[in-house]
Structures are given as C-alpha cells and as structure tokens.
Tab-separated table of C-alpha atoms in Angstrom:
chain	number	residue	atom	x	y	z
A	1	UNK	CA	2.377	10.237	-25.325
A	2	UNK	CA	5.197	7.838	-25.305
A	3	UNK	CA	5.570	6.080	-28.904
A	4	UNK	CA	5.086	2.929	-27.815
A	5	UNK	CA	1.835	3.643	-26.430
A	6	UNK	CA	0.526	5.046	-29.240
A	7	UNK	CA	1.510	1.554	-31.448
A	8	UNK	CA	-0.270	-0.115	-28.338
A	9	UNK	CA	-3.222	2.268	-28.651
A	10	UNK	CA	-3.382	1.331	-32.694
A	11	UNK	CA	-3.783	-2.052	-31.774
A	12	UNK	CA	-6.872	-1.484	-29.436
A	13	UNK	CA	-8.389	0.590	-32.013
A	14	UNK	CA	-8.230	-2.500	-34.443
A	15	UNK	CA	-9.394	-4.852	-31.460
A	16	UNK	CA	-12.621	-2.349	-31.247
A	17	UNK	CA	-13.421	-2.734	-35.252
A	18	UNK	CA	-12.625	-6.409	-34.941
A	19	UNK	CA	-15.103	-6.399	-32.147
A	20	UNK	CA	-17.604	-3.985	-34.161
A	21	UNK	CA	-17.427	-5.685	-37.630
A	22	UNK	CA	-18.394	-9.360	-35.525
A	23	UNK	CA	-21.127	-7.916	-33.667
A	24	UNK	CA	-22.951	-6.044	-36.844
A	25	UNK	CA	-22.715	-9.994	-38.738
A	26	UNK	CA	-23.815	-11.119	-35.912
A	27	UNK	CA	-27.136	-8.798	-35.895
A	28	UNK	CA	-27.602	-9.049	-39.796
A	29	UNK	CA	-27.435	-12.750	-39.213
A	30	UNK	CA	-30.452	-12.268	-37.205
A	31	UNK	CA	-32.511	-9.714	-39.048
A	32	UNK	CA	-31.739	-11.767	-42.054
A	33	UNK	CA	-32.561	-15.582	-41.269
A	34	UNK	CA	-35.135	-17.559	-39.309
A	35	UNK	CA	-33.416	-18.165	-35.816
A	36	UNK	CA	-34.505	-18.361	-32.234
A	37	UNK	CA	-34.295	-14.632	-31.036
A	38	UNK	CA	-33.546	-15.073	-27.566
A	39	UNK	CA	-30.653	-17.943	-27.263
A	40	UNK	CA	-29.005	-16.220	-30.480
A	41	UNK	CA	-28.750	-12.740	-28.598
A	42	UNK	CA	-27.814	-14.455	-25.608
A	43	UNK	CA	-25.217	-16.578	-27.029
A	44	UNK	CA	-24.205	-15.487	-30.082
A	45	UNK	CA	-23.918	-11.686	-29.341
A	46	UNK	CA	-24.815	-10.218	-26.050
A	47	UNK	CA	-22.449	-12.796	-24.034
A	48	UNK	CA	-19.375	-12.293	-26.814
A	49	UNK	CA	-19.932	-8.616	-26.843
A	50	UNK	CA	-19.719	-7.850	-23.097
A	51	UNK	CA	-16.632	-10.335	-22.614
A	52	UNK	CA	-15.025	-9.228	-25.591
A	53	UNK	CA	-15.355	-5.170	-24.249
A	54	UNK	CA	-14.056	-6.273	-21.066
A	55	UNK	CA	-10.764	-7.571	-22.731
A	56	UNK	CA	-10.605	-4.578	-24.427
A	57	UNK	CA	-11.012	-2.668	-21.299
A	58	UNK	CA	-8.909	-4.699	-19.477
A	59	UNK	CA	-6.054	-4.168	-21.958
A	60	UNK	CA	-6.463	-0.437	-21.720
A	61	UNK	CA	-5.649	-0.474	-18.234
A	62	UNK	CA	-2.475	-2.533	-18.740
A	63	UNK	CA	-1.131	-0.594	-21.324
A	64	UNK	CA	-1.229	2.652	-19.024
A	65	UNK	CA	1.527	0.982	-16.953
A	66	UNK	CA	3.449	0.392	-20.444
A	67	UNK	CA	5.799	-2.195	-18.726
A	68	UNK	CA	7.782	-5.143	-20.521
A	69	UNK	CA	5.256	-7.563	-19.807
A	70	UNK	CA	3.105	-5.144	-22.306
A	71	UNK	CA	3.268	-6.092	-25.222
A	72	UNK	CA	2.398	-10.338	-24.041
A	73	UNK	CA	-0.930	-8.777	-22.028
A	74	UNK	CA	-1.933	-7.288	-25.740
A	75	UNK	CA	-1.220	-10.608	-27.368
A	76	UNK	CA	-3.000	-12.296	-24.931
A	77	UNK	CA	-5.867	-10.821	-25.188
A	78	UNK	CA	-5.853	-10.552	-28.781
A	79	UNK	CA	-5.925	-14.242	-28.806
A	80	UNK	CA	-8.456	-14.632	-26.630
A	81	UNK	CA	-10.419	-12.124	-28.535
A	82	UNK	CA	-10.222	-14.411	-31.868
A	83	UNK	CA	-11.255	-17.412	-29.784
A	84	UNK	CA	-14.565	-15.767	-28.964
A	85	UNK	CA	-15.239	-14.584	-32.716
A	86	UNK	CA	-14.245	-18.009	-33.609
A	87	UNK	CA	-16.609	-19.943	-31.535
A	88	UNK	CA	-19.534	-16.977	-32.036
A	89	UNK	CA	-19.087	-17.335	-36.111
A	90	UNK	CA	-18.082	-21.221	-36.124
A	91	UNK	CA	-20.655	-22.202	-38.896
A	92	UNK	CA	-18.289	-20.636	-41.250
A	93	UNK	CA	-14.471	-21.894	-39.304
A	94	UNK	CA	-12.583	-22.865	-42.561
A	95	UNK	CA	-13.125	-19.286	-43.664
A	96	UNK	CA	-12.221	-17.507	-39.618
A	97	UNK	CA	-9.054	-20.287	-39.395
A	98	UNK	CA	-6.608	-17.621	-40.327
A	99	UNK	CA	-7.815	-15.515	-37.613
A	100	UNK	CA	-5.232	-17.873	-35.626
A	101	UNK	CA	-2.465	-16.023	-37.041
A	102	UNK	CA	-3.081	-12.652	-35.954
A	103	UNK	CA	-1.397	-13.066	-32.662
A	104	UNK	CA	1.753	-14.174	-34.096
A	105	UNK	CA	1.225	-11.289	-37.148
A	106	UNK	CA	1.064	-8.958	-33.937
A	107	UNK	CA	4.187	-9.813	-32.284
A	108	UNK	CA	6.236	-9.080	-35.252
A	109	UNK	CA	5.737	-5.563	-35.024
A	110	UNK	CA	7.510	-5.642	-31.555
A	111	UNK	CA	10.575	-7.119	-33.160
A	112	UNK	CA	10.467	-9.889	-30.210
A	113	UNK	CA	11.406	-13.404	-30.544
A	114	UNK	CA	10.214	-14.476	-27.672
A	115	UNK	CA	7.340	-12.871	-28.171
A	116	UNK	CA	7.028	-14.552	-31.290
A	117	UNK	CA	7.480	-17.733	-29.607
A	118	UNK	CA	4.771	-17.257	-27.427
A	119	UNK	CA	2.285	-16.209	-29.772
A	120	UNK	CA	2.812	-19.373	-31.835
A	121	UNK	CA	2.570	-21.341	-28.934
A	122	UNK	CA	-0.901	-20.261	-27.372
A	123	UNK	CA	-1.982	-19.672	-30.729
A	124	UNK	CA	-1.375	-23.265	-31.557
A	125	UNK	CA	-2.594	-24.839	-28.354
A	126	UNK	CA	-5.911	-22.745	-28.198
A	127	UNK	CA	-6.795	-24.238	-31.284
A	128	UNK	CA	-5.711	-28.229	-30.466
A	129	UNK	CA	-7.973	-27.351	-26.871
A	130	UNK	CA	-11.036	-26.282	-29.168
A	131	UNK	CA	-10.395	-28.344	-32.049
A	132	UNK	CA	-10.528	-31.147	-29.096
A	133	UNK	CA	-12.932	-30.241	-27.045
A	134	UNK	CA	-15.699	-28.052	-28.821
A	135	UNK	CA	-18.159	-30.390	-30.800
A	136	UNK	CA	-18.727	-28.231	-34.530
A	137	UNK	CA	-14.728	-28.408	-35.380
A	138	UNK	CA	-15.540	-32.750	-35.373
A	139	UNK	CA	-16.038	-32.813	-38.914
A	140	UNK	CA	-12.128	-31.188	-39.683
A	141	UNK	CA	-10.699	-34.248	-41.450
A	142	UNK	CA	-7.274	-35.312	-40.328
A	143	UNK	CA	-5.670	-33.680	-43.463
A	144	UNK	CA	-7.343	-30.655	-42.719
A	145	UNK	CA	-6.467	-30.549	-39.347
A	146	UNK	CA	-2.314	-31.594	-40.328
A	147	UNK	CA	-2.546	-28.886	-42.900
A	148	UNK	CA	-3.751	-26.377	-40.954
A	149	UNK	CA	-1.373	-26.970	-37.759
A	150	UNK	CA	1.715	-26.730	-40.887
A	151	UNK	CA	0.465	-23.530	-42.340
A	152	UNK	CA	0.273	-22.157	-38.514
A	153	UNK	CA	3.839	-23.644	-38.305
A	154	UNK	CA	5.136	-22.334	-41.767
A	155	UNK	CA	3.371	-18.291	-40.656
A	156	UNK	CA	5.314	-18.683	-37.598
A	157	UNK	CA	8.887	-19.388	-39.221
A	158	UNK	CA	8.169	-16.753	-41.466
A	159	UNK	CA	7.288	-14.258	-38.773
A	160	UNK	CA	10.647	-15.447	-37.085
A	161	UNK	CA	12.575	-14.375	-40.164
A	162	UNK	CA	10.480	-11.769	-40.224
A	163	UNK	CA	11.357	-10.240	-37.035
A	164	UNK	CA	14.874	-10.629	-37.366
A	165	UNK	CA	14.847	-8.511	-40.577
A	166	UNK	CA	12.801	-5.848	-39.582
A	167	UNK	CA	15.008	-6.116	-36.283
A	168	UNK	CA	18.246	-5.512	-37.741
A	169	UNK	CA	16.909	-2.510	-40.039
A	170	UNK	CA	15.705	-0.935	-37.000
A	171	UNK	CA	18.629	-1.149	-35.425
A	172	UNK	CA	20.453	0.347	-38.364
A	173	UNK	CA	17.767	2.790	-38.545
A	174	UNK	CA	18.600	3.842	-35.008
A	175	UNK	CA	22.371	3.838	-35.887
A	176	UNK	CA	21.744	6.298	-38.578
A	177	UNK	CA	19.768	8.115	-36.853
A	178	UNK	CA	22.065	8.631	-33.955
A	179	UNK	CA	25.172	9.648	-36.381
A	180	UNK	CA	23.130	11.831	-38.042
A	181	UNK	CA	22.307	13.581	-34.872
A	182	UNK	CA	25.981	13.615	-33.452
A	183	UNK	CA	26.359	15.384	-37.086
A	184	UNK	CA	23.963	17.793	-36.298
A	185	UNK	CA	25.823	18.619	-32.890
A	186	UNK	CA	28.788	19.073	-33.699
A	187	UNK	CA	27.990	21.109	-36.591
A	188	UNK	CA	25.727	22.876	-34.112
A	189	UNK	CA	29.085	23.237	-31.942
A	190	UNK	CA	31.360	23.904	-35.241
A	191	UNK	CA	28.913	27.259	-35.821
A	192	UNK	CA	29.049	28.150	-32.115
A	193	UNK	CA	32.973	28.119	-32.373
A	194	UNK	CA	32.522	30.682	-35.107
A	195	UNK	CA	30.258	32.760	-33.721
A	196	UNK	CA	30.462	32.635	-29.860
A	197	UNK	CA	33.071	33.788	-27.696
A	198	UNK	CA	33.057	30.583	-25.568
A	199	UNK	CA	34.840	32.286	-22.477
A	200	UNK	CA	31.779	34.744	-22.358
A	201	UNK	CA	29.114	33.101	-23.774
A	202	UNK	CA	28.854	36.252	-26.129
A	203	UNK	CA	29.112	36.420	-29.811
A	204	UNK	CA	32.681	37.333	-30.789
A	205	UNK	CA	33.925	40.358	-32.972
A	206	UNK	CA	33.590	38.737	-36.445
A	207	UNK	CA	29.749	37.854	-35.630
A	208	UNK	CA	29.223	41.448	-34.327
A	209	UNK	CA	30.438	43.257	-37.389
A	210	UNK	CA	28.422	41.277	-39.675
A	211	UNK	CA	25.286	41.273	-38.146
A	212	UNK	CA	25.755	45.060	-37.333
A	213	UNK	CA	26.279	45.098	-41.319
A	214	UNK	CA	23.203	43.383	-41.393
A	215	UNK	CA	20.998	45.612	-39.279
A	216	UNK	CA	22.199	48.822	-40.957
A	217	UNK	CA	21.537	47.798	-44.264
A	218	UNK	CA	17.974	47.088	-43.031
A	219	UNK	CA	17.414	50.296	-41.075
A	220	UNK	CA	18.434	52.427	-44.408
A	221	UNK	CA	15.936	50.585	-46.089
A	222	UNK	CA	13.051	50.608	-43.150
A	223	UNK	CA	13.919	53.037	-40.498
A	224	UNK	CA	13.680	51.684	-37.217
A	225	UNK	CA	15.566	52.001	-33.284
A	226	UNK	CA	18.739	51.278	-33.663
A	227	UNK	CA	21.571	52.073	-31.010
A	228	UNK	CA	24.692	51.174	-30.353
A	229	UNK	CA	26.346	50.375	-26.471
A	230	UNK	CA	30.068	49.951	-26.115
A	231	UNK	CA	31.611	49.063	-22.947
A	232	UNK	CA	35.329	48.690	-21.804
A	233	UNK	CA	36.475	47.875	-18.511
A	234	UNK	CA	38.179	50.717	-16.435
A	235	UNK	CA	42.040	49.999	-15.477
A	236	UNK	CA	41.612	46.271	-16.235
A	237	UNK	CA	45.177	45.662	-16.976
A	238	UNK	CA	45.936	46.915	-13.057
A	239	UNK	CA	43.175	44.064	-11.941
A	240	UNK	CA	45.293	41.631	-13.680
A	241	UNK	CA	48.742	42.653	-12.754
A	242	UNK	CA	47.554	42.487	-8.817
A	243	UNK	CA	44.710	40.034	-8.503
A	244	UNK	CA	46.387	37.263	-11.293
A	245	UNK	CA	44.913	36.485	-14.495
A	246	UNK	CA	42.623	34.151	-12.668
A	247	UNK	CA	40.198	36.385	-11.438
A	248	UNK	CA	41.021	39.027	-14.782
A	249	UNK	CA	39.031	35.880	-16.133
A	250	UNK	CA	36.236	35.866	-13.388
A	251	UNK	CA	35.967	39.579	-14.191
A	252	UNK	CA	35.502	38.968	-17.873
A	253	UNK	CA	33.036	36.279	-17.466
A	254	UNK	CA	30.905	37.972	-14.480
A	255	UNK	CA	30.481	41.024	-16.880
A	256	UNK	CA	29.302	39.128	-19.789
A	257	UNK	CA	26.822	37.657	-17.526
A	258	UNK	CA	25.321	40.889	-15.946
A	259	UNK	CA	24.814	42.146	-19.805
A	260	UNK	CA	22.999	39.055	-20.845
A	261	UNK	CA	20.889	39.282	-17.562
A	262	UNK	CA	20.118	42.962	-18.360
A	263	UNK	CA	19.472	42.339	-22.134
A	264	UNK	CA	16.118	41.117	-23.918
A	265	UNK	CA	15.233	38.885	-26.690
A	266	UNK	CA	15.807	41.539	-29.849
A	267	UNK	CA	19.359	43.074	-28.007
A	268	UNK	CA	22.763	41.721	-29.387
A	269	UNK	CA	25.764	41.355	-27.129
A	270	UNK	CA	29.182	40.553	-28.050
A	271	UNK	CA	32.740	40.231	-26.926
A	272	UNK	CA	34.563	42.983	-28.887
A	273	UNK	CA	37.880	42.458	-27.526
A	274	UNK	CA	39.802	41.180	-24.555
A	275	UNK	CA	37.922	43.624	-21.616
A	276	UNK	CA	35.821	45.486	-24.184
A	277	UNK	CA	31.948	44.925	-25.071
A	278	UNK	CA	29.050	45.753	-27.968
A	279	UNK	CA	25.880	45.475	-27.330
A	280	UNK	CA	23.214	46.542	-29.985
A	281	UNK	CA	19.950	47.807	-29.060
A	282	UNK	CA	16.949	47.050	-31.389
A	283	UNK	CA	13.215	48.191	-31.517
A	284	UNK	CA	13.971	50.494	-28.177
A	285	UNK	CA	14.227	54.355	-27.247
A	286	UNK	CA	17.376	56.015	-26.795
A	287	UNK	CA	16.323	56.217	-23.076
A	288	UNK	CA	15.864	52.827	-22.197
A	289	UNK	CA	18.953	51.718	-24.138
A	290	UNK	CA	20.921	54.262	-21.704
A	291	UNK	CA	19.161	52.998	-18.249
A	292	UNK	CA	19.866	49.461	-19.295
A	293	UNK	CA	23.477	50.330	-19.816
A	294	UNK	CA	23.443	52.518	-16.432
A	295	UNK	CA	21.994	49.456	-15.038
A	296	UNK	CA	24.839	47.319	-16.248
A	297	UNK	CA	26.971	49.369	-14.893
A	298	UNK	CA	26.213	49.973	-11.453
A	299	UNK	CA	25.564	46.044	-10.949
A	300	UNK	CA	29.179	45.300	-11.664
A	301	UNK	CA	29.961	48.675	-9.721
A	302	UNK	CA	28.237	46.467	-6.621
A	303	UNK	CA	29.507	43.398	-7.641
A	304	UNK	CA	31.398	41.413	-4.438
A	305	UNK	CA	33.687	39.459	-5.666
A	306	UNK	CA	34.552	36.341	-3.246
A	307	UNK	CA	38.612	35.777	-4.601
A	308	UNK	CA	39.046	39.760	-4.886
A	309	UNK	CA	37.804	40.958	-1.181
A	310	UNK	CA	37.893	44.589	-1.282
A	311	UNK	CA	38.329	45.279	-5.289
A	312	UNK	CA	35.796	47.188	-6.897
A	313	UNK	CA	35.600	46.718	-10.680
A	314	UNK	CA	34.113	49.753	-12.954
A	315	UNK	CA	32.951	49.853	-16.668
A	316	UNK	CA	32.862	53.491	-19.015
A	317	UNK	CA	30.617	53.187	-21.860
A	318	UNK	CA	29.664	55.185	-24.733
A	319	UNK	CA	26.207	55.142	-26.765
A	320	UNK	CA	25.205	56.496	-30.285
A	321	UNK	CA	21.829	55.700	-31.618
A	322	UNK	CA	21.645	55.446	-35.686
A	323	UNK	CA	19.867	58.578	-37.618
A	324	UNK	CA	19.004	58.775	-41.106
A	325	UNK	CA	22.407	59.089	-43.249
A	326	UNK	CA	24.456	57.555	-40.985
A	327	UNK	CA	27.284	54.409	-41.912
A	328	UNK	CA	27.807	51.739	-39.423
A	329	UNK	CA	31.370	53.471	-39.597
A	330	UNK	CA	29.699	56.723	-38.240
A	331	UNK	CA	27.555	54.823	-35.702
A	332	UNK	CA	30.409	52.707	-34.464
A	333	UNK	CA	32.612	56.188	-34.145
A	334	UNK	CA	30.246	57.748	-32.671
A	335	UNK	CA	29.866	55.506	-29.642
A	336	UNK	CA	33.099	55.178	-29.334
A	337	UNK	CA	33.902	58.479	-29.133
A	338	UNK	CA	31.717	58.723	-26.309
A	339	UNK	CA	33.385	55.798	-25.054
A	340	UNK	CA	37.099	57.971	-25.460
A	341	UNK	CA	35.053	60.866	-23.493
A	342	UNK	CA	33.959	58.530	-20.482
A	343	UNK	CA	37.325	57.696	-20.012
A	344	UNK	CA	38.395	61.106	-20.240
A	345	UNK	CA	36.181	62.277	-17.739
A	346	UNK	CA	36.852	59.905	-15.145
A	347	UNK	CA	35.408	56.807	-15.836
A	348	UNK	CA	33.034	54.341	-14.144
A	349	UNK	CA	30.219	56.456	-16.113
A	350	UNK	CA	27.740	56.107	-19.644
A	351	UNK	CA	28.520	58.797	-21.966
A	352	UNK	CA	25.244	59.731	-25.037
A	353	UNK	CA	26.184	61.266	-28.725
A	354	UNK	CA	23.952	64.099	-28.349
C-alpha cells in the first residue's frame, strides 16, 4: 500500500474511535440519567451515528483515489465530524471547545501550508456559524468567546511554524536519505568493478581464485560435488586478425552469455582471461556438469553471427571434478590438462580427467 495511504488510513481509524468513544457517552448518558428515551436516541445518537459513519465511509472512498485534493477531503470531514460531537455533547462545550483544533492539528502532519490555512479557516468559521446560530452556545460571554477565537488563532500560528519545521527536516531527511543511497550504489558499483568482468558480465580472475579457495577449503572439510569447467576459444586470435577486434568483442560477450544461460543458481562463471573461461560446478554429478558444458558448446558451435556471415566460432574445454586429497592446484591442473588435450586432439570438443 502506498505510504501515504496508510497515514490516511491512521486517520480513519482515529475518526472510528472518535466516533465509538461519543456514541458509548452517549448510551451511558442514557442508562445513567432520567431522560426521554425516544428523542435522546433519535437525536442525540442514532441521527449522529449514521451521519457520522457515512463521513467516515465517504472518506474511505476518497482516499482510494489518493489524489492532491486528499488530504483537504480528510480535513473536511474531520471537521465536520467534530461539529456533530459538538452539537450531540453541547451540555458540556467549554470542555469539547478544543475539539476545534483537531483539523488544523491534522494538517500539520501533511507539512501543507495551505492546508494549514484552510483548516484554520473552516475551523474558525464553523464555530462563528454555530456560536451564531445554535441557541445553547448564547450564554458564551464576550470574553469567552474573544478568548477562545485567540487561542484558535495562537494553535494556528503555531501549527504554521510547526509545519515549516517539520517541513524542512523532512526535506533534509529525504536529502540524507538520497546520499546515503547514491553511497550505497556506487559502493555497490565500486565492488562490481572488483569482482565483475564488466565486458562479460562474468566475475573476473581475481574473484574466481578466491572463491575457488573458498569452496575447496569447504569441500576438505564437508565433502561435497565439486567440478571444475575450463573453456578457451579455438583459433580466436585468427577471428580477430580477419573479422576486426569488433566482432573478437561480440564473440567474447556472446559466449559469456550462452554460459550464464546454461548455468544455474549454485554454478560460478568467470572470465579467466582474454578468450578463456571457468566455470565451477557445485552440488551436481560429473555427468551433468559435462552435458552442460557439451551444451555450451554446441550452442556457440550454431551460433549465426549477423557481422561475421559465414564464420563459425568453436570452444575446447577440459573438466576435472575434485576427489578426496586433491589441492585446488591439482583440480585446476587437472582440467586444464584436459583442456591442453582438447586442443591437441582437434578442438571444438569437452575433454573429462578420468
């Protein structure tokens, strides 16, 4: 849900136990004391309940469209709510007078002046239309009345300074905020420059050694599938010298991305040199670590490329799977020994450590 919403939402909430709180005097009032049954339900509950829900209702459906006109619906109706428990509970006034700030105490918290403005205003001329025209607020002396209207007056100015405060600490908030996450990016970026080879979108060399350190250590301690893929592109120097660097670069990058579309979550893929690869194989059989790397292969075998019509580019890898005893030295050998006997044997072909 969108935050402001939920700050909207909050405010209905406190509208319902506004409403709730009113009603329950309201009933005590007439389970307590001697009063005609009938006109005081009528009047003094039933009527104030229902239109009281129906602002509440109404503002519900408002806030759903959660425009800029908003936040003035929910202090309209929040003023029109503390009319109602003002005229319902009037016998005691002096005591339900400051309910005329609530409006204004509302629109702080949406760091609006002109909302603040607005909420002073109907506040304040609610109260001179009731104060004039409804019969029990007579007896308000004029002092009372003139004291009254200043405090309303005084609340407002204060909710003015009020707003501005909390307005410019929000927006230093925010400013924080927003350096602190341009920190975290380029940190974010800083790391990927260490680890990533950005051409490939692989992790580079210094990244594969170390967590190839990391995953031996762990296999000596807890045995578990470990294998080792290495991959070098056959005759790539000739690709260069007659299709341009260009497309040695297209060649590099379209590699890189059949091995990451081949590989799963646990696998490890790096950029081990200029045309050479290392992928790691983790929590998998010896078997499927080979068909995924025969898979590889014979995607970029079939791979047309659009700026090289009629050049066919080949890979020769070699695999060695990790047994008990082994170094990461030995492991790393191993594969690419079979990598040197690939080659040997005529490339464009996946050769096992038996």
């Amino acid at each position: 849900m969108h935050p402001k919403k939920i700050w909207y939402n909050h405010i209905i909430v406190y509208l319902w136990i506004a409403i709730g709180v009113s009603s329950s005097i309201t009933l005590l009032n007439l389970f307590f004391f001697n009063m005609a049954t009938l006109p005081y339900l009528l009047e003094r509950f039933l009527l104030p309940l229902v239109l009281e829900i129906f602002i509440v209702l109404v503002l519900k459906w408002l806030i759903r469209s959660n425009t800029e006109t908003t936040p003035y619906y929910i202090v309209i109706g929040s003023q029109a709510i503390v009319t109602i428990l003002f005229i319902v509970h009037y016998p005691v006034f002096y005591v339900l007078l400051p309910l005329f700030l609530m409006p204004v105490l509302i629109s702080v918290f949406f760091l609006n002046l002109k909302l603040t403005n607005f909420a002073f205003c109907l506040s304040l001329s609610l109260f001179i239309i009731i104060k004039l025209f409804f019969t029990p607020l007579a007896i308000m002396t004029p002092i009372e009345l003139t004291s009254f209207v200043a405090f309303l007056i005084s609340f407002y100015l204060l909710s003015r300074e009020l707003t501005k405060r909390f307005s410019v600490v929000y927006s230093d908030m925010v400013i924080s905020v927003e350096k602190e996450k341009e920190l975290l990016y380029r940190n974010i970026y800083m790391e990927k420059l260490t680890k990533m080879d950005l051409a490939t979108n692989l992790y580079n060399h210094k990244t594969f050694h170390e967590y190839l350190d990391e995953l031996v250590s762990q296999c000596c301690k807890q045995t578990f599938n470990l294998s080792l893929g290495l991959i070098d592109l056959d005759l790539f120097k000739g690709i260069n010298d007659r299709q341009g660097h260009g497309n040695g670069d297209l060649v590099i990058s379209t590699t890189a991305a059949i091995i990451l579309n081949n590989l799963e979550a646990n696998d490890f893929a790096a950029r081990y040199g200029g045309e050479e690869y290392a992928v790691i194989f983790t929590e998998k059989s010896p078997q499927a670590c080979l068909e995924i790397l025969e898979q590889i292969r014979s995607e970029l075998e079939s791979t047309v490329f659009d700026t090289m019509p009629g050049e066919v580019v080949t890979m020769s890898g070699g695999f060695s799977t990790f047994r008990s005893g082994m170094s990461k030295t030995d492991l790393f050998e191993a594969a690419d020994s079979c990598l040197y006997a690939a080659k040997k044997n005529g490339r464009n072909q996946i050769q096992s450590a038996s």
